[in-house]
Coordinates of C-alpha atoms in Angstrom, one line a residue:
Chain A
Q1 CA 7.6 22.6 55.4
L2 CA 10.7 24.3 54.0
Q3 CA 10.2 27.8 52.7
L4 CA 12.7 30.2 51.1
Q5 CA 12.5 34.0 50.8
E6 CA 14.8 36.3 48.8
S7 CA 15.5 39.8 50.0
G8 CA 17.6 42.7 48.7
P9 CA 17.7 45.8 46.6
G10 CA 15.5 45.9 43.5
L11 CA 17.7 48.4 41.8
V12 CA 21.5 48.3 41.4
K13 CA 23.7 50.7 39.4
P14 CA 26.0 49.5 36.7
S15 CA 29.5 48.4 37.9
E16 CA 28.2 48.0 41.4
T17 CA 27.7 44.8 43.4
L18 CA 24.3 43.1 43.6
S19 CA 23.7 41.6 47.0
L20 CA 20.8 39.2 47.9
T21 CA 19.9 37.1 50.9
C22 CA 17.8 34.0 51.1
T23 CA 16.2 33.2 54.4
V24 CA 15.3 29.6 55.0
S25 CA 12.4 28.7 57.3
G26 CA 10.8 25.4 58.3
G27 CA 14.1 23.6 58.3
S28 CA 17.8 24.0 59.1
I29 CA 20.3 25.3 56.6
S30 CA 22.7 23.0 58.2
S31 CA 20.8 19.9 57.0
S32 CA 23.1 17.4 55.4
S33 CA 20.3 16.6 52.9
Y34 CA 20.5 19.9 51.0
Y35 CA 22.6 22.2 49.0
W36 CA 21.4 25.8 48.6
G37 CA 21.4 27.5 45.2
W38 CA 20.8 30.7 43.3
I39 CA 19.2 30.8 39.9
R40 CA 18.2 33.7 37.7
Q41 CA 15.9 34.4 34.8
P42 CA 16.3 37.5 32.6
P43 CA 13.1 39.0 31.3
G44 CA 11.5 36.7 28.7
K45 CA 14.3 34.2 28.8
G46 CA 15.2 30.9 30.4
L47 CA 16.7 29.8 33.7
E48 CA 20.4 30.1 34.5
W49 CA 22.0 28.4 37.5
I50 CA 24.4 30.9 39.2
G51 CA 25.9 28.8 42.0
S52 CA 25.4 26.5 45.0
I53 CA 26.7 26.2 48.5
Y54 CA 26.7 23.5 51.1
Y55 CA 26.3 24.3 54.8
S56 CA 29.9 23.5 55.3
G57 CA 30.8 26.4 53.0
S58 CA 31.8 24.4 49.9
T59 CA 30.8 26.4 46.9
Y60 CA 30.1 25.6 43.2
Y61 CA 29.7 28.3 40.6
N62 CA 28.6 28.6 37.0
P63 CA 31.9 28.9 35.0
S64 CA 30.5 31.8 33.0
L65 CA 29.9 33.9 36.2
K66 CA 32.6 32.5 38.5
S67 CA 34.8 35.5 38.3
R68 CA 32.0 37.8 39.6
V69 CA 30.1 35.6 42.0
T70 CA 30.4 34.9 45.7
I71 CA 27.9 32.8 47.6
S72 CA 28.2 32.5 51.4
V73 CA 26.2 30.9 54.2
D74 CA 25.3 32.1 57.7
T75 CA 24.1 29.1 59.7
S76 CA 23.4 31.2 62.8
K77 CA 20.8 33.2 60.8
N78 CA 19.6 30.3 58.6
Q79 CA 20.5 32.3 55.6
F80 CA 22.7 32.2 52.5
S81 CA 23.7 35.1 50.3
L82 CA 24.7 36.0 46.8
K83 CA 27.1 38.8 45.7
L84 CA 27.5 39.5 42.0
S85 CA 30.1 42.2 41.2
S86 CA 30.5 44.6 38.3
V87 CA 26.9 44.3 37.2
T88 CA 25.7 45.4 33.8
A89 CA 22.2 45.6 32.2
A90 CA 22.6 42.0 31.2
D91 CA 22.4 41.0 34.9
T92 CA 18.8 42.4 35.1
A93 CA 16.7 39.4 36.0
V94 CA 14.4 37.7 38.5
Y95 CA 16.7 36.0 41.0
Y96 CA 15.5 32.9 42.8
C97 CA 17.0 30.9 45.7
A98 CA 16.2 27.2 46.0
S99 CA 17.0 24.1 48.0
I100 CA 18.8 21.4 46.1
T101 CA 18.3 17.8 47.4
I102 CA 21.4 15.7 47.8
F103 CA 19.4 12.6 46.9
G104 CA 17.8 13.7 43.6
V105 CA 20.2 16.6 42.9
S106 CA 17.2 18.7 41.9
M107 CA 15.7 22.0 43.1
D108 CA 12.7 21.0 45.1
V109 CA 11.7 24.2 46.9
W110 CA 12.0 27.7 45.4
G111 CA 11.6 31.2 46.8
Q112 CA 9.1 33.4 45.0
G113 CA 11.9 35.3 43.3
T114 CA 13.0 38.9 43.4
T115 CA 13.4 41.2 40.5
V116 CA 16.7 43.1 40.2
T117 CA 17.1 45.8 37.7
V118 CA 20.6 47.2 36.8
S119 CA 20.2 50.8 35.8
S120 CA 21.7 54.1 36.5
Chain B
D1 CA 30.6 22.3 29.7
I2 CA 27.5 20.2 29.1
Q3 CA 24.9 21.8 26.9
M4 CA 21.2 21.0 27.0
T5 CA 18.8 21.2 24.1
Q6 CA 15.0 20.8 24.1
S7 CA 12.5 20.0 21.4
P8 CA 10.2 21.4 20.4
S9 CA 10.7 25.0 21.6
T10 CA 6.9 25.5 21.3
L11 CA 4.2 22.9 21.3
S12 CA 0.5 23.6 20.5
A13 CA -1.8 21.0 22.0
S14 CA -5.4 20.5 23.1
V15 CA -6.8 19.3 26.4
G16 CA -6.7 15.5 26.5
D17 CA -3.7 15.2 24.2
R18 CA -0.6 13.1 24.9
V19 CA 2.4 15.4 25.0
T20 CA 6.0 14.5 24.7
I21 CA 9.0 16.9 25.2
T22 CA 12.6 15.8 24.5
C23 CA 15.7 16.9 26.2
R24 CA 19.2 16.1 25.0
A25 CA 22.6 16.5 26.8
S26 CA 25.8 17.1 24.9
Q27 CA 27.4 14.2 26.9
S28 CA 26.2 11.5 29.2
I29 CA 24.7 12.6 32.4
S30 CA 23.6 9.1 33.6
S31 CA 20.1 9.8 35.1
W32 CA 20.9 13.1 36.7
L33 CA 18.1 15.0 35.0
A34 CA 15.1 16.9 36.4
W35 CA 12.1 18.5 34.8
Y36 CA 10.3 21.7 36.0
Q37 CA 7.1 23.5 35.1
Q38 CA 6.9 27.2 35.2
K39 CA 3.9 29.5 34.8
P40 CA 4.2 33.2 34.0
G41 CA 5.3 35.3 37.0
K42 CA 5.8 32.2 39.2
A43 CA 8.8 30.2 40.3
P44 CA 9.5 26.9 38.6
K45 CA 8.0 23.8 40.2
L46 CA 9.9 20.4 40.3
L47 CA 8.0 17.6 38.5
I48 CA 10.5 14.8 37.9
Y49 CA 14.0 14.1 39.4
K50 CA 16.6 11.5 38.6
A51 CA 15.0 11.2 35.1
S52 CA 12.0 9.2 36.1
S53 CA 11.1 9.8 39.7
L54 CA 7.8 11.7 40.3
E55 CA 8.1 14.5 42.9
S56 CA 5.6 14.1 45.7
G57 CA 2.3 15.8 45.0
V58 CA 2.8 15.9 41.2
P59 CA -0.1 14.3 39.2
S60 CA 0.7 10.8 37.8
R61 CA -0.1 12.0 34.3
F62 CA 3.4 13.4 34.3
S63 CA 6.2 10.9 33.6
G64 CA 9.9 11.0 32.7
S65 CA 12.2 8.5 31.0
G66 CA 15.6 8.2 29.5
S67 CA 19.3 8.0 30.5
G68 CA 22.6 9.0 29.1
T69 CA 22.0 11.8 26.7
E70 CA 18.3 11.6 25.7
F71 CA 15.3 12.1 28.0
T72 CA 11.6 12.7 27.6
L73 CA 8.9 14.2 29.7
T74 CA 5.4 12.9 28.9
I75 CA 2.0 14.3 29.9
S76 CA -0.4 11.5 29.3
S77 CA -3.6 13.6 29.0
L78 CA -3.0 17.3 28.9
Q79 CA -5.1 19.3 31.4
P80 CA -5.9 23.0 31.4
D81 CA -3.5 23.6 34.3
D82 CA -0.6 22.1 32.3
F83 CA -0.3 25.0 29.8
A84 CA 3.1 26.3 30.9
T85 CA 6.8 26.3 30.0
Y86 CA 8.8 23.2 30.8
Y87 CA 12.6 23.1 31.5
C88 CA 15.0 20.2 31.9
Q89 CA 18.0 20.5 34.1
Q90 CA 21.1 18.4 34.3
Y91 CA 23.6 17.8 37.1
N92 CA 27.1 16.5 36.4
S93 CA 30.0 15.2 38.4
Y94 CA 31.6 18.7 38.6
S95 CA 28.7 19.8 40.8
T96 CA 27.3 22.2 38.2
F97 CA 23.8 22.5 36.8
T98 CA 22.6 23.5 33.4
F99 CA 19.0 24.2 32.3
G100 CA 17.6 23.5 28.9
P101 CA 16.1 26.4 26.9
G102 CA 12.5 25.5 27.7
T103 CA 9.5 24.2 25.8
K104 CA 6.3 26.3 25.9
V105 CA 3.1 24.3 25.8
D106 CA 0.2 26.4 24.6
I107 CA -3.4 26.0 23.6
K108 CA -4.0 24.8 20.1

């Protein structure tokens, strides 16, 4: 049973880089059946897709965040990571990682989410 | 970019009611649409993928339909556990995703 767990600092200063890692268990991140994605949700607001990565390293980003986002994968650790640079208060959100099925192109397993606050 | 809209934004209903939520895409997305349920403080849960396929383990009272630009999520008989916010999500050929703004289903 696939499980995902986000980890990283809960507080980031403005203008710095937010870094989060998602650890995948119960399955291989090198599976050809999945992409791996990051999604965020500001307080009281809706869901925003940040970007996705395939185990091969191919990446896809939300155009509105593309200039600040880097997603990478570490197959040896069964992890993928998010870096968001030059953060502002508007980046305060719950950040989720999720598996994205190739077949249905939908997010079938989600991490529990981690709250990141941008504040000095 | 493909924009997604949902209607209504809020829906008040009673247990046993038939509930329908509509999602519209700004251009055709074929059947690349999914529906999620989210409860406060929890991660979203996948209900429907490819517009009308029921995710394993999801009760059969949930169903999805549509293609192209207009889609619906129907709950045939609303249960107490179904009061939540529902999001649609599209996937397009540029390998990007967009979520709709959400529909909150609350108790009438």
